[in-house]
């Protein structure tokens, strides 16, 4: 097997921090970009993310002093705990919570935690919606397991529980799931109700690019919780006539239109979720047919629905999408992730990629004075040892 191009660099970094430790094993877990299916996960619908080449790497070797030491190269910070203290650790409110949260979940699932020196290095930008947090959790879990087997779905659920319960972030299953189940050159359509998936090969004649708006508006967190509540209210309103509807996953567009007599926001929120689930299925069909025009058109429909009905976009994301659609070779663009900042995702013809990068960056800098970061989102394999 070909060695991962970053492996030597990770091992060198490990040796610099822990010169006395033996040679480490190295584990990798990717970040992700959600291609379509936004705000559908907590409504138990469909999402279709792809794992990225951007990933978190954790090098691990035994620590002879009975301690767990964790160094983050990105933060340039070393923290340590006696292994015997791990079950009682409380959240510290910083990046180490992701590692300790995972360790505690492993202990709860009856996996012993050995004393280890861990070196963390991630190429996933943090806090921009490409899921650096799940990449950190999954790679840390693999390092702590040290090659001991854990069913892939268990691994994803364990990472989610660590983030929900220890970090205190009520995130869905999508991020750790695709970090575990990702496939080279393919997206993964996930059914958030039964947690099954299908692999969706991406046509080779398109490049996927994420454009990071570099903004994150405060509104995001409160709006997220408000949308979750609004979806529950929409379900409540539907249930008088349709008692089998327990989440918006069960609703259809006719039921959405029956909400017309209630508050307009409920109809709009429900219309987004129900139509977005349909779009995921249509997008997967378009991808299977290699129909780039349709894949792009569905991206744009998804964005307009998030912008106008779900109302989780922002001027920066709308500008990036609208500008992308004026550039040559762009099949489609949409915001990706929770909204109010973070990234857009773009489908671009390979021969137009260089001009796209330049054109979108220049326009964004002129309008907002911000240098956008642009990432290639070539779909990659899921987590494992490298
Ligand atoms: P996202 O998952 O979209 O990148 P989150 O807010 O969910 O954003 O997670 C970002 C947080 O994850 C960071 O603030 C940091 O605490 C933690 N994190 C991710 N990668 C690293 C890393 N390499 N080193 C230290 N902390 C990290
Ligand atoms: Mg995250």
CSV table of C-alpha atoms and ligand atoms in Angstrom, one decimal:
chain,number,residue,atom,x,y,z
A,1,UNK,CA,0.0,0.0,0.0
A,2,UNK,CA,1.2,3.5,-0.8
A,3,UNK,CA,2.2,5.5,2.3
A,4,UNK,CA,0.1,8.5,3.1
A,5,UNK,CA,2.1,11.6,2.0
A,6,UNK,CA,1.8,13.2,5.5
A,7,UNK,CA,2.8,10.2,7.5
A,8,UNK,CA,6.5,11.0,7.9
A,9,UNK,CA,5.7,14.6,8.8
A,10,UNK,CA,3.3,13.4,11.5
A,11,UNK,CA,5.9,11.0,12.9
A,12,UNK,CA,8.6,13.7,12.8
A,13,UNK,CA,6.2,16.1,14.7
A,14,UNK,CA,5.5,13.3,17.3
A,15,UNK,CA,9.3,12.8,17.8
A,16,UNK,CA,9.9,16.5,18.4
A,17,UNK,CA,7.3,16.6,21.2
A,18,UNK,CA,8.0,13.1,22.7
A,19,UNK,CA,11.7,12.4,21.9
A,20,UNK,CA,11.9,9.5,24.4
A,21,UNK,CA,8.8,7.6,23.1
A,22,UNK,CA,8.8,4.6,20.8
A,23,UNK,CA,7.8,4.9,17.2
A,24,UNK,CA,4.1,5.8,17.0
A,25,UNK,CA,1.2,4.3,15.0
A,26,UNK,CA,-0.7,6.9,13.0
A,27,UNK,CA,-4.4,7.2,12.6
A,28,UNK,CA,-6.4,9.4,10.2
A,29,UNK,CA,-10.0,10.6,10.2
A,30,UNK,CA,-11.3,13.0,7.5
A,31,UNK,CA,-13.3,16.1,7.6
A,32,UNK,CA,-16.4,16.3,5.4
A,33,UNK,CA,-18.4,18.5,3.1
A,34,UNK,CA,-22.2,18.1,3.0
A,35,UNK,CA,-23.1,18.0,-0.7
A,36,UNK,CA,-26.9,18.2,-0.2
A,37,UNK,CA,-29.5,17.6,2.5
A,38,UNK,CA,-29.1,20.5,4.9
A,39,UNK,CA,-31.0,20.7,8.2
A,40,UNK,CA,-32.6,17.4,7.4
A,41,UNK,CA,-30.5,15.3,9.8
A,42,UNK,CA,-32.4,16.2,13.0
A,43,UNK,CA,-35.7,15.7,11.1
A,44,UNK,CA,-34.5,12.1,10.5
A,45,UNK,CA,-34.3,12.6,6.8
A,46,UNK,CA,-31.5,12.2,4.2
A,47,UNK,CA,-28.1,13.8,3.9
A,48,UNK,CA,-25.4,13.3,1.3
A,49,UNK,CA,-21.9,14.3,2.5
A,50,UNK,CA,-18.4,13.3,1.2
A,51,UNK,CA,-15.3,12.7,3.3
A,52,UNK,CA,-12.4,15.0,2.4
A,53,UNK,CA,-8.7,14.6,2.0
A,54,UNK,CA,-8.4,17.3,4.6
A,55,UNK,CA,-8.2,15.2,7.8
A,56,UNK,CA,-7.1,15.0,11.4
A,57,UNK,CA,-4.1,12.7,12.1
A,58,UNK,CA,-3.2,11.3,15.5
A,59,UNK,CA,0.1,9.6,16.2
A,60,UNK,CA,0.1,7.4,19.3
A,61,UNK,CA,2.7,5.5,21.3
A,62,UNK,CA,2.7,4.0,24.9
A,63,UNK,CA,3.5,6.3,27.8
A,64,UNK,CA,5.5,4.4,30.5
A,65,UNK,CA,4.4,6.8,33.3
A,66,UNK,CA,0.7,5.8,33.3
A,67,UNK,CA,-0.4,9.1,31.8
A,68,UNK,CA,-2.4,10.2,28.8
A,69,UNK,CA,-0.6,13.1,27.1
A,70,UNK,CA,-2.2,15.0,24.2
A,71,UNK,CA,-0.4,17.6,22.1
A,72,UNK,CA,-2.2,19.5,19.4
A,73,UNK,CA,0.2,20.9,16.7
A,74,UNK,CA,-2.5,23.3,15.6
A,75,UNK,CA,-2.9,24.7,19.1
A,76,UNK,CA,0.7,24.2,20.1
A,77,UNK,CA,-0.5,22.9,23.5
A,78,UNK,CA,0.3,19.9,25.6
A,79,UNK,CA,-2.1,18.6,28.2
A,80,UNK,CA,-1.9,15.5,30.4
A,81,UNK,CA,-3.9,13.4,32.8
A,82,UNK,CA,-3.2,10.3,34.9
A,83,UNK,CA,-5.1,7.6,33.1
A,84,UNK,CA,-6.7,6.6,36.4
A,85,UNK,CA,-8.3,10.1,36.6
A,86,UNK,CA,-10.0,9.9,33.2
A,87,UNK,CA,-13.3,8.5,34.4
A,88,UNK,CA,-13.8,11.5,36.7
A,89,UNK,CA,-12.6,14.3,34.4
A,90,UNK,CA,-15.0,17.2,33.9
A,91,UNK,CA,-15.2,19.3,30.7
A,92,UNK,CA,-12.5,22.0,30.6
A,93,UNK,CA,-14.3,24.1,28.0
A,94,UNK,CA,-11.4,23.8,25.5
A,95,UNK,CA,-10.2,21.6,22.6
A,96,UNK,CA,-9.2,18.8,25.0
A,97,UNK,CA,-12.9,18.1,25.7
A,98,UNK,CA,-13.1,16.3,22.4
A,99,UNK,CA,-10.3,13.9,23.3
A,100,UNK,CA,-11.4,13.3,26.9
A,101,UNK,CA,-15.1,13.0,25.9
A,102,UNK,CA,-14.1,10.2,23.5
A,103,UNK,CA,-11.9,8.5,26.2
A,104,UNK,CA,-14.8,8.5,28.6
A,105,UNK,CA,-17.2,7.1,26.0
A,106,UNK,CA,-14.7,4.2,25.3
A,107,UNK,CA,-14.4,3.5,29.0
A,108,UNK,CA,-18.2,3.4,29.3
A,109,UNK,CA,-18.3,0.9,26.4
A,110,UNK,CA,-15.9,-1.3,28.4
A,111,UNK,CA,-12.7,-0.5,26.3
A,112,UNK,CA,-9.7,-0.1,28.6
A,113,UNK,CA,-7.7,3.1,27.9
A,114,UNK,CA,-3.9,2.6,27.9
A,115,UNK,CA,-1.4,5.3,28.9
A,116,UNK,CA,-0.4,6.9,25.6
A,117,UNK,CA,1.4,9.9,24.1
A,118,UNK,CA,-0.8,11.4,21.4
A,119,UNK,CA,0.2,13.9,18.8
A,120,UNK,CA,-2.6,15.6,16.9
A,121,UNK,CA,-2.3,17.5,13.6
A,122,UNK,CA,-5.2,18.5,11.5
A,123,UNK,CA,-5.5,19.9,8.0
A,124,UNK,CA,-9.2,20.5,8.4
A,125,UNK,CA,-9.9,24.2,9.1
A,126,UNK,CA,-11.6,24.6,12.5
A,127,UNK,CA,-15.0,26.1,12.9
A,128,UNK,CA,-15.8,26.5,9.2
A,129,UNK,CA,-18.3,23.8,8.7
A,130,UNK,CA,-15.9,21.1,7.3
A,131,UNK,CA,-16.2,19.2,10.6
A,132,UNK,CA,-12.8,19.4,12.2
A,133,UNK,CA,-14.5,18.3,15.4
A,134,UNK,CA,-15.7,14.9,14.2
A,135,UNK,CA,-12.3,14.4,12.5
A,136,UNK,CA,-10.6,15.0,15.9
A,137,UNK,CA,-13.0,12.7,17.8
A,138,UNK,CA,-12.8,9.8,15.3
A,139,UNK,CA,-9.0,9.9,14.9
A,140,UNK,CA,-8.6,10.1,18.7
A,141,UNK,CA,-10.9,7.2,19.2
A,142,UNK,CA,-9.0,5.1,16.8
A,143,UNK,CA,-5.7,6.0,18.4
A,144,UNK,CA,-7.1,5.2,21.9
A,145,UNK,CA,-8.3,1.9,20.6
A,146,UNK,CA,-4.8,1.2,19.2
A,147,UNK,CA,-6.1,-1.2,16.5
A,148,UNK,CA,-8.7,-3.0,18.6
A,149,UNK,CA,-11.8,-3.5,16.5
A,150,UNK,CA,-14.9,-1.5,17.0
A,151,UNK,CA,-17.9,-1.7,14.6
A,152,UNK,CA,-17.9,1.4,12.3
A,153,UNK,CA,-21.4,2.5,13.4
A,154,UNK,CA,-20.4,2.1,17.1
A,155,UNK,CA,-17.4,4.3,16.4
A,156,UNK,CA,-19.5,7.0,14.8
A,157,UNK,CA,-22.2,6.9,17.5
A,158,UNK,CA,-19.5,7.0,20.2
A,159,UNK,CA,-18.0,10.1,18.7
A,160,UNK,CA,-21.4,11.8,18.5
A,161,UNK,CA,-22.1,11.0,22.1
A,162,UNK,CA,-18.8,12.5,23.2
A,163,UNK,CA,-19.7,15.7,21.4
A,164,UNK,CA,-23.3,15.8,22.7
A,165,UNK,CA,-22.6,14.8,26.3
A,166,UNK,CA,-19.0,16.0,27.1
A,167,UNK,CA,-18.4,18.9,24.7
A,168,UNK,CA,-22.1,19.9,25.1
A,169,UNK,CA,-22.8,20.4,21.4
A,170,UNK,CA,-26.1,18.9,20.2
A,171,UNK,CA,-24.8,17.9,16.8
A,172,UNK,CA,-26.3,15.1,14.6
A,173,UNK,CA,-24.7,11.9,13.4
A,174,UNK,CA,-23.7,13.0,9.9
A,175,UNK,CA,-20.2,14.3,10.7
A,176,UNK,CA,-18.7,11.3,12.5
A,177,UNK,CA,-20.7,8.9,10.3
A,178,UNK,CA,-19.2,10.1,7.1
A,179,UNK,CA,-15.7,10.4,8.7
A,180,UNK,CA,-16.0,6.7,9.4
A,181,UNK,CA,-17.9,5.5,6.3
A,182,UNK,CA,-16.4,7.8,3.6
A,183,UNK,CA,-15.2,6.3,0.3
A,184,UNK,CA,-12.7,7.4,-2.2
A,185,UNK,CA,-14.3,9.4,-5.1
A,186,UNK,CA,-17.8,8.9,-3.6
A,187,UNK,CA,-20.4,10.7,-1.5
A,188,UNK,CA,-22.4,8.8,1.2
A,189,UNK,CA,-26.1,9.1,1.3
A,190,UNK,CA,-27.2,8.6,4.9
A,191,UNK,CA,-30.7,7.8,6.1
A,192,UNK,CA,-30.7,9.6,9.4
A,193,UNK,CA,-33.6,7.4,10.7
A,194,UNK,CA,-32.3,3.9,10.2
A,195,UNK,CA,-28.6,5.0,9.9
A,196,UNK,CA,-28.1,2.9,6.7
A,197,UNK,CA,-26.2,4.4,3.8
A,198,UNK,CA,-25.6,4.0,0.1
A,199,UNK,CA,-22.4,4.9,-1.7
A,200,UNK,CA,-22.8,7.5,-4.4
A,201,UNK,CA,-20.0,7.6,-6.9
A,202,UNK,CA,-19.3,11.2,-8.1
A,203,UNK,CA,-18.8,11.8,-11.8
A,204,UNK,CA,-15.1,12.3,-12.6
A,205,UNK,CA,-15.9,15.2,-14.9
A,206,UNK,CA,-16.6,17.6,-12.0
A,207,UNK,CA,-14.5,19.1,-9.2
A,208,UNK,CA,-16.0,20.0,-5.9
A,209,UNK,CA,-14.7,23.1,-4.2
A,210,UNK,CA,-15.5,24.6,-0.8
A,211,UNK,CA,-15.2,28.4,-0.5
A,212,UNK,CA,-14.8,29.5,3.1
A,213,UNK,CA,-16.6,32.8,3.7
A,214,UNK,CA,-14.4,33.1,6.8
A,215,UNK,CA,-17.3,34.5,8.8
A,216,UNK,CA,-19.4,32.9,11.5
A,217,UNK,CA,-22.3,35.1,12.7
A,218,UNK,CA,-23.3,34.9,16.3
A,219,UNK,CA,-27.0,34.3,15.4
A,220,UNK,CA,-26.1,30.7,14.2
A,221,UNK,CA,-26.4,28.9,17.5
A,222,UNK,CA,-29.7,30.4,18.7
A,223,UNK,CA,-31.2,30.1,15.2
A,224,UNK,CA,-30.3,26.4,15.1
A,225,UNK,CA,-32.2,25.7,18.3
A,226,UNK,CA,-35.1,27.8,17.0
A,227,UNK,CA,-35.3,25.9,13.8
A,228,UNK,CA,-35.3,22.6,15.7
A,229,UNK,CA,-38.3,23.9,17.7
A,230,UNK,CA,-40.1,25.2,14.6
A,231,UNK,CA,-39.8,21.8,13.0
A,232,UNK,CA,-41.3,20.2,16.1
A,233,UNK,CA,-44.1,22.7,16.0
A,234,UNK,CA,-44.8,21.9,12.3
A,235,UNK,CA,-45.0,18.2,13.1
A,236,UNK,CA,-47.4,19.0,16.0
A,237,UNK,CA,-49.6,21.0,13.7
A,238,UNK,CA,-49.7,18.2,11.1
A,239,UNK,CA,-50.5,15.4,13.6
A,240,UNK,CA,-54.1,16.4,14.1
A,241,UNK,CA,-54.9,15.3,10.5
A,242,UNK,CA,-51.9,12.9,10.0
A,243,UNK,CA,-51.2,11.1,13.3
A,244,UNK,CA,-48.5,8.9,11.8
A,245,UNK,CA,-46.2,12.0,11.2
A,246,UNK,CA,-43.6,11.8,14.0
A,247,UNK,CA,-40.9,13.9,12.3
A,248,UNK,CA,-40.8,16.0,9.1
A,249,UNK,CA,-39.3,12.9,7.4
A,250,UNK,CA,-42.8,11.5,7.4
A,251,UNK,CA,-44.4,14.5,5.8
A,252,UNK,CA,-45.1,15.3,2.1
A,253,UNK,CA,-45.7,18.6,0.3
A,254,UNK,CA,-49.4,18.3,0.5
A,255,UNK,CA,-49.2,18.2,4.3
A,256,UNK,CA,-46.9,21.2,4.2
A,257,UNK,CA,-49.5,23.2,2.2
A,258,UNK,CA,-52.2,22.4,4.8
A,259,UNK,CA,-50.1,24.4,7.2
A,260,UNK,CA,-51.1,27.5,5.2
A,261,UNK,CA,-53.6,28.7,7.8
A,262,UNK,CA,-50.9,28.8,10.6
A,263,UNK,CA,-47.9,31.0,11.1
A,264,UNK,CA,-46.1,31.5,7.8
A,265,UNK,CA,-42.7,30.5,9.3
A,266,UNK,CA,-43.9,27.0,10.1
A,267,UNK,CA,-45.0,26.4,6.5
A,268,UNK,CA,-41.7,27.7,5.2
A,269,UNK,CA,-39.5,25.7,7.6
A,270,UNK,CA,-41.4,22.5,6.8
A,271,UNK,CA,-41.4,23.2,3.1
A,272,UNK,CA,-37.6,23.4,3.2
A,273,UNK,CA,-37.1,20.1,5.0
A,274,UNK,CA,-39.6,18.2,3.0
A,275,UNK,CA,-38.4,19.5,-0.4
A,276,UNK,CA,-34.7,19.1,0.7
A,277,UNK,CA,-35.3,15.4,1.4
A,278,UNK,CA,-36.8,15.0,-2.1
A,279,UNK,CA,-33.8,16.9,-3.5
A,280,UNK,CA,-31.3,14.5,-1.9
A,281,UNK,CA,-33.0,11.6,-3.7
A,282,UNK,CA,-33.1,13.5,-7.0
A,283,UNK,CA,-29.5,14.5,-6.6
A,284,UNK,CA,-28.3,11.0,-6.0
A,285,UNK,CA,-30.2,9.9,-9.2
A,286,UNK,CA,-28.6,12.7,-11.2
A,287,UNK,CA,-25.2,11.7,-9.9
A,288,UNK,CA,-25.8,8.1,-10.9
A,289,UNK,CA,-26.7,9.3,-14.4
A,290,UNK,CA,-23.7,11.7,-14.6
A,291,UNK,CA,-26.2,14.5,-15.1
A,292,UNK,CA,-24.1,17.5,-14.0
A,293,UNK,CA,-26.6,20.1,-15.1
A,294,UNK,CA,-29.3,18.6,-12.9
A,295,UNK,CA,-26.9,18.1,-10.0
A,296,UNK,CA,-26.0,21.8,-10.2
A,297,UNK,CA,-29.6,22.9,-10.6
A,298,UNK,CA,-30.5,21.0,-7.4
A,299,UNK,CA,-27.6,22.7,-5.6
A,300,UNK,CA,-29.1,26.1,-6.5
A,301,UNK,CA,-32.7,25.0,-5.5
A,302,UNK,CA,-31.3,23.8,-2.2
A,303,UNK,CA,-29.6,27.2,-1.6
A,304,UNK,CA,-32.7,29.2,-2.4
A,305,UNK,CA,-34.7,27.1,-0.1
A,306,UNK,CA,-32.2,27.6,2.7
A,307,UNK,CA,-32.0,31.3,1.9
A,308,UNK,CA,-35.7,32.1,1.6
A,309,UNK,CA,-37.7,29.4,3.4
A,310,UNK,CA,-35.3,28.2,6.1
A,311,UNK,CA,-33.6,31.6,6.4
A,312,UNK,CA,-30.2,30.3,7.6
A,313,UNK,CA,-28.0,32.0,5.0
A,314,UNK,CA,-26.3,35.4,5.3
A,315,UNK,CA,-25.2,38.1,2.8
A,316,UNK,CA,-21.7,36.6,2.5
A,317,UNK,CA,-22.9,33.1,1.6
A,318,UNK,CA,-25.5,34.5,-0.8
A,319,UNK,CA,-22.9,36.7,-2.5
A,320,UNK,CA,-20.5,33.7,-2.9
A,321,UNK,CA,-23.3,31.6,-4.4
A,322,UNK,CA,-24.6,34.3,-6.7
A,323,UNK,CA,-21.1,35.2,-7.9
A,324,UNK,CA,-20.2,31.5,-8.5
A,325,UNK,CA,-23.2,31.2,-10.7
A,326,UNK,CA,-21.9,34.0,-13.0
A,327,UNK,CA,-18.5,32.3,-13.5
A,328,UNK,CA,-17.7,30.0,-16.4
A,329,UNK,CA,-17.9,26.2,-15.9
A,330,UNK,CA,-19.9,26.4,-12.6
A,331,UNK,CA,-22.7,23.8,-12.6
A,332,UNK,CA,-24.1,24.9,-9.2
A,333,UNK,CA,-23.3,26.3,-5.8
A,334,UNK,CA,-25.0,26.3,-2.4
A,335,UNK,CA,-24.2,27.1,1.2
A,336,UNK,CA,-23.2,24.0,3.2
A,337,UNK,CA,-23.4,23.3,6.9
A,338,UNK,CA,-25.6,25.0,9.5
A,339,UNK,CA,-25.5,28.4,7.9
A,340,UNK,CA,-24.9,32.0,9.0
A,341,UNK,CA,-21.3,31.7,7.7
A,342,UNK,CA,-18.9,28.8,7.0
A,343,UNK,CA,-18.6,27.5,3.5
A,344,UNK,CA,-20.3,27.3,0.1
A,345,UNK,CA,-19.9,24.1,-2.0
A,346,UNK,CA,-19.4,24.4,-5.7
A,347,UNK,CA,-19.6,22.0,-8.7
A,348,UNK,CA,-17.0,23.2,-11.2
A,349,UNK,CA,-15.8,21.9,-14.6
A,350,UNK,CA,-12.1,20.8,-14.1
A,351,UNK,CA,-10.7,23.1,-16.8
A,352,UNK,CA,-12.3,26.1,-15.2
A,353,UNK,CA,-11.1,25.5,-11.7
A,354,UNK,CA,-8.1,27.8,-11.7
A,355,UNK,CA,-10.2,30.7,-13.1
A,356,UNK,CA,-13.0,30.0,-10.6
A,357,UNK,CA,-10.6,30.2,-7.7
A,358,UNK,CA,-9.3,33.5,-8.8
A,359,UNK,CA,-12.6,35.0,-9.8
A,360,UNK,CA,-14.5,34.1,-6.7
A,361,UNK,CA,-11.7,35.2,-4.4
A,362,UNK,CA,-11.3,38.5,-6.1
A,363,UNK,CA,-15.0,39.3,-6.1
A,364,UNK,CA,-15.3,38.4,-2.4
A,365,UNK,CA,-12.3,40.5,-1.5
A,366,UNK,CA,-13.7,43.5,-3.4
A,367,UNK,CA,-17.1,43.2,-1.8
A,368,UNK,CA,-16.3,42.2,1.8
A,369,UNK,CA,-12.5,42.9,2.2
A,370,UNK,CA,-12.1,39.2,3.2
A,371,UNK,CA,-9.7,36.7,1.7
A,372,UNK,CA,-11.7,33.5,1.2
A,373,UNK,CA,-9.9,30.2,1.6
A,374,UNK,CA,-10.8,27.7,-1.1
A,375,UNK,CA,-10.5,23.9,-0.6
A,376,UNK,CA,-10.5,21.1,-3.0
A,377,UNK,CA,-13.2,18.6,-1.9
A,378,UNK,CA,-12.1,15.5,-3.7
A,379,UNK,CA,-14.0,12.7,-1.9
A,380,UNK,CA,-11.7,10.5,0.1
A,381,UNK,CA,-11.7,7.3,2.1
A,382,UNK,CA,-13.0,7.1,5.7
A,383,UNK,CA,-11.0,6.8,8.9
A,384,UNK,CA,-8.3,4.3,9.5
A,385,UNK,CA,-4.7,3.6,10.4
A,386,UNK,CA,-2.2,4.9,7.8
B,1,LIG,P1,-16.1,22.3,12.9
B,1,LIG,O1,-16.4,20.9,13.3
B,1,LIG,O2,-17.1,22.8,11.8
B,1,LIG,O3,-14.7,22.6,12.4
B,1,LIG,P2,-16.7,22.9,15.6
B,1,LIG,O4,-16.9,24.1,16.4
B,1,LIG,O5,-17.6,21.8,15.7
B,1,LIG,O6,-16.4,23.3,14.1
B,1,LIG,O7,-15.3,22.3,16.1
B,1,LIG,C1,-14.1,23.1,16.2
B,1,LIG,C2,-13.4,22.8,17.5
B,1,LIG,O8,-12.8,21.5,17.4
B,1,LIG,C3,-12.2,23.7,17.7
B,1,LIG,O9,-12.6,24.9,18.3
B,1,LIG,C4,-11.3,22.9,18.6
B,1,LIG,O10,-11.8,23.0,19.9
B,1,LIG,C5,-11.5,21.5,18.1
B,1,LIG,N1,-10.5,21.1,17.2
B,1,LIG,C6,-10.6,20.6,16.0
B,1,LIG,N2,-9.4,20.2,15.4
B,1,LIG,C7,-8.5,20.5,16.4
B,1,LIG,C8,-7.1,20.3,16.5
B,1,LIG,N3,-6.3,19.9,15.4
B,1,LIG,N4,-6.5,20.7,17.6
B,1,LIG,C9,-7.2,21.1,18.7
B,1,LIG,N5,-8.5,21.3,18.6
B,1,LIG,C10,-9.1,21.0,17.5
B,2,LIG,MG1,-18.1,20.3,14.3
